[in-house]
CSV table of C-alpha atoms and ligand atoms in Angstrom, one decimal:
chain,number,residue,atom,x,y,z
A,1,UNK,CA,2.4,7.3,-1.6
A,2,UNK,CA,1.0,6.9,-5.0
A,3,UNK,CA,-2.4,7.1,-6.6
A,4,UNK,CA,-4.2,7.6,-9.8
A,5,UNK,CA,-7.2,9.9,-10.2
A,6,UNK,CA,-9.5,7.2,-8.7
A,7,UNK,CA,-7.4,7.2,-5.5
A,8,UNK,CA,-6.3,10.8,-5.4
A,9,UNK,CA,-8.6,12.0,-2.6
A,10,UNK,CA,-7.9,9.1,-0.4
A,11,UNK,CA,-4.1,9.5,-0.9
A,12,UNK,CA,-4.3,13.1,0.2
A,13,UNK,CA,-6.1,12.1,3.5
A,14,UNK,CA,-3.8,9.1,4.2
A,15,UNK,CA,-0.7,11.3,3.6
A,16,UNK,CA,-1.9,13.6,6.3
A,17,UNK,CA,-2.6,10.7,8.6
A,18,UNK,CA,0.8,9.2,8.1
A,19,UNK,CA,2.5,12.6,8.8
A,20,UNK,CA,0.4,12.9,11.9
A,21,UNK,CA,1.7,9.4,12.9
A,22,UNK,CA,5.2,10.8,12.6
A,23,UNK,CA,6.3,9.3,9.3
A,24,UNK,CA,8.3,11.1,6.7
A,25,UNK,CA,6.1,10.6,3.6
A,26,UNK,CA,7.2,10.7,0.0
A,27,UNK,CA,4.3,11.6,-2.3
A,28,UNK,CA,4.7,10.5,-5.9
A,29,UNK,CA,1.4,11.8,-7.0
A,30,UNK,CA,-0.9,12.0,-8.8
A,31,UNK,CA,-1.6,15.6,-7.8
A,32,UNK,CA,-5.1,16.2,-9.1
A,33,UNK,CA,-8.3,14.4,-10.0
A,34,UNK,CA,-7.4,14.5,-13.7
A,35,UNK,CA,-7.3,11.2,-15.5
A,36,UNK,CA,-3.9,9.4,-15.4
A,37,UNK,CA,-2.7,5.8,-15.7
A,38,UNK,CA,-2.3,3.8,-12.5
A,39,UNK,CA,0.8,1.7,-13.7
A,40,UNK,CA,2.9,4.9,-13.8
A,41,UNK,CA,2.3,5.7,-10.2
A,42,UNK,CA,2.7,2.1,-9.0
A,43,UNK,CA,6.1,2.1,-10.8
A,44,UNK,CA,7.3,5.2,-8.9
A,45,UNK,CA,6.4,3.7,-5.5
A,46,UNK,CA,8.0,0.4,-6.4
A,47,UNK,CA,11.2,2.1,-7.5
A,48,UNK,CA,11.3,4.0,-4.2
A,49,UNK,CA,11.1,0.7,-2.3
A,50,UNK,CA,13.6,-1.1,-4.6
A,51,UNK,CA,16.0,1.8,-4.3
A,52,UNK,CA,15.8,1.9,-0.5
A,53,UNK,CA,14.3,5.4,-0.5
A,54,UNK,CA,11.2,4.1,1.2
A,55,UNK,CA,10.6,1.1,3.4
A,56,UNK,CA,6.9,0.7,2.7
A,57,UNK,CA,4.4,2.1,0.4
A,58,UNK,CA,0.7,2.9,-0.1
A,59,UNK,CA,-1.0,2.7,-3.5
A,60,UNK,CA,-4.6,3.8,-4.1
A,61,UNK,CA,-6.7,3.5,-7.2
A,62,UNK,CA,-10.5,3.2,-7.7
A,63,UNK,CA,-10.7,-0.5,-6.9
A,64,UNK,CA,-7.2,-1.2,-5.7
A,65,UNK,CA,-7.0,-4.0,-8.3
A,66,UNK,CA,-5.0,-2.2,-11.0
A,67,UNK,CA,-2.4,-1.0,-8.5
A,68,UNK,CA,-2.1,-4.5,-7.0
A,69,UNK,CA,-1.5,-6.1,-10.4
A,70,UNK,CA,1.0,-3.4,-11.4
A,71,UNK,CA,3.0,-3.5,-8.1
A,72,UNK,CA,3.1,-7.3,-7.8
A,73,UNK,CA,4.8,-7.7,-11.2
A,74,UNK,CA,8.0,-6.8,-9.4
A,75,UNK,CA,10.2,-9.3,-7.6
A,76,UNK,CA,10.5,-8.5,-3.9
A,77,UNK,CA,7.3,-6.4,-3.9
A,78,UNK,CA,4.4,-7.8,-1.9
A,79,UNK,CA,1.4,-5.5,-2.4
A,80,UNK,CA,-1.7,-6.4,-0.4
A,81,UNK,CA,-5.1,-5.1,-1.4
A,82,UNK,CA,-6.8,-4.7,2.0
A,83,UNK,CA,-10.4,-4.2,2.8
A,84,UNK,CA,-10.4,-3.9,6.6
A,85,UNK,CA,-8.0,-3.7,9.6
A,86,UNK,CA,-7.8,-7.5,9.9
A,87,UNK,CA,-6.6,-7.9,6.4
A,88,UNK,CA,-4.1,-5.1,6.9
A,89,UNK,CA,-2.8,-6.7,10.0
A,90,UNK,CA,-2.5,-10.2,8.4
A,91,UNK,CA,-0.8,-8.7,5.4
A,92,UNK,CA,2.0,-7.7,7.7
A,93,UNK,CA,2.0,-10.6,10.1
A,94,UNK,CA,1.8,-13.4,7.6
A,95,UNK,CA,2.9,-11.9,4.2
A,96,UNK,CA,5.4,-9.3,5.2
A,97,UNK,CA,3.6,-7.0,2.7
A,98,UNK,CA,5.6,-3.9,1.8
A,99,UNK,CA,2.8,-2.1,0.0
A,100,UNK,CA,-0.7,-1.5,1.3
A,101,UNK,CA,-3.2,-1.1,-1.6
A,102,UNK,CA,-6.6,0.4,-1.1
A,103,UNK,CA,-9.6,1.1,-3.4
A,104,UNK,CA,-11.1,4.5,-2.9
A,105,UNK,CA,-14.3,3.7,-4.6
A,106,UNK,CA,-14.9,0.5,-2.6
A,107,UNK,CA,-13.5,1.4,0.9
A,108,UNK,CA,-14.7,4.0,3.3
A,109,UNK,CA,-12.0,6.5,4.4
A,110,UNK,CA,-12.5,5.5,8.1
A,111,UNK,CA,-11.8,1.9,7.2
A,112,UNK,CA,-8.8,2.9,5.1
A,113,UNK,CA,-7.4,4.9,8.0
A,114,UNK,CA,-7.7,1.8,10.2
A,115,UNK,CA,-5.9,-0.2,7.6
A,116,UNK,CA,-3.0,2.3,7.6
A,117,UNK,CA,-2.8,2.3,11.4
A,118,UNK,CA,-2.5,-1.5,11.4
A,119,UNK,CA,-0.2,-1.8,8.4
A,120,UNK,CA,2.3,0.6,9.9
A,121,UNK,CA,2.2,-0.7,13.5
A,122,UNK,CA,2.3,-4.5,12.8
A,123,UNK,CA,5.5,-6.6,12.5
A,124,UNK,CA,6.0,-9.7,10.4
A,125,UNK,CA,5.7,-12.8,12.5
A,126,UNK,CA,8.4,-14.7,10.7
A,127,UNK,CA,8.6,-18.5,11.6
A,128,UNK,CA,6.7,-20.6,9.2
A,129,UNK,CA,5.6,-17.5,7.3
A,130,UNK,CA,9.3,-16.7,6.6
A,131,UNK,CA,9.6,-19.9,4.6
A,132,UNK,CA,6.5,-19.1,2.6
A,133,UNK,CA,7.5,-15.6,1.8
A,134,UNK,CA,10.9,-16.8,0.7
A,135,UNK,CA,9.2,-19.0,-1.9
A,136,UNK,CA,7.6,-16.0,-3.4
A,137,UNK,CA,11.1,-14.9,-4.6
B,1,RB5,C1,-9.8,4.4,-13.1
B,1,RB5,O1,-11.1,4.7,-13.6
B,1,RB5,C2,-9.8,3.0,-12.5
B,1,RB5,O2,-9.9,2.0,-13.5
B,1,RB5,C3,-8.6,2.7,-11.7
B,1,RB5,O3,-8.6,3.7,-10.6
B,1,RB5,C4,-8.5,1.4,-11.0
B,1,RB5,O4,-9.7,1.1,-10.3
B,1,RB5,C5,-8.0,0.3,-11.8
B,1,RB5,O5,-7.9,-0.9,-11.3
């Protein structure tokens, strides 16, 4: 889990949800609503995935856009900015996304929770999608 101040409240709620779902959650902050810079938190979550400490991540900022841009600069990271449960499901099925990105200022918490549920319960379909994902590098 990682968020800036714009995504802090949502991160807190989604951390509880994931723990309720039985996942061991690593929370890389931020730890308050004080202003911080989203690339710093994207970096921590990306490093945890690259290092094998985490399998998947969630990043939250105000819009979800900054976190997406920051995370997707890294090879092997497929960060999907999702707006509903269908996009979260497709991000896993077709794109093998390893980071779910959400925008606290644009997405209702109930929708965000649906995204989390789908993202963490949907497998990659492989097949023709495997070839396309490989081309991403
Ligand atoms: C912070 O005000 C805001 O810019 C940030 O959370 C995010 O939306 C950036 O993309």
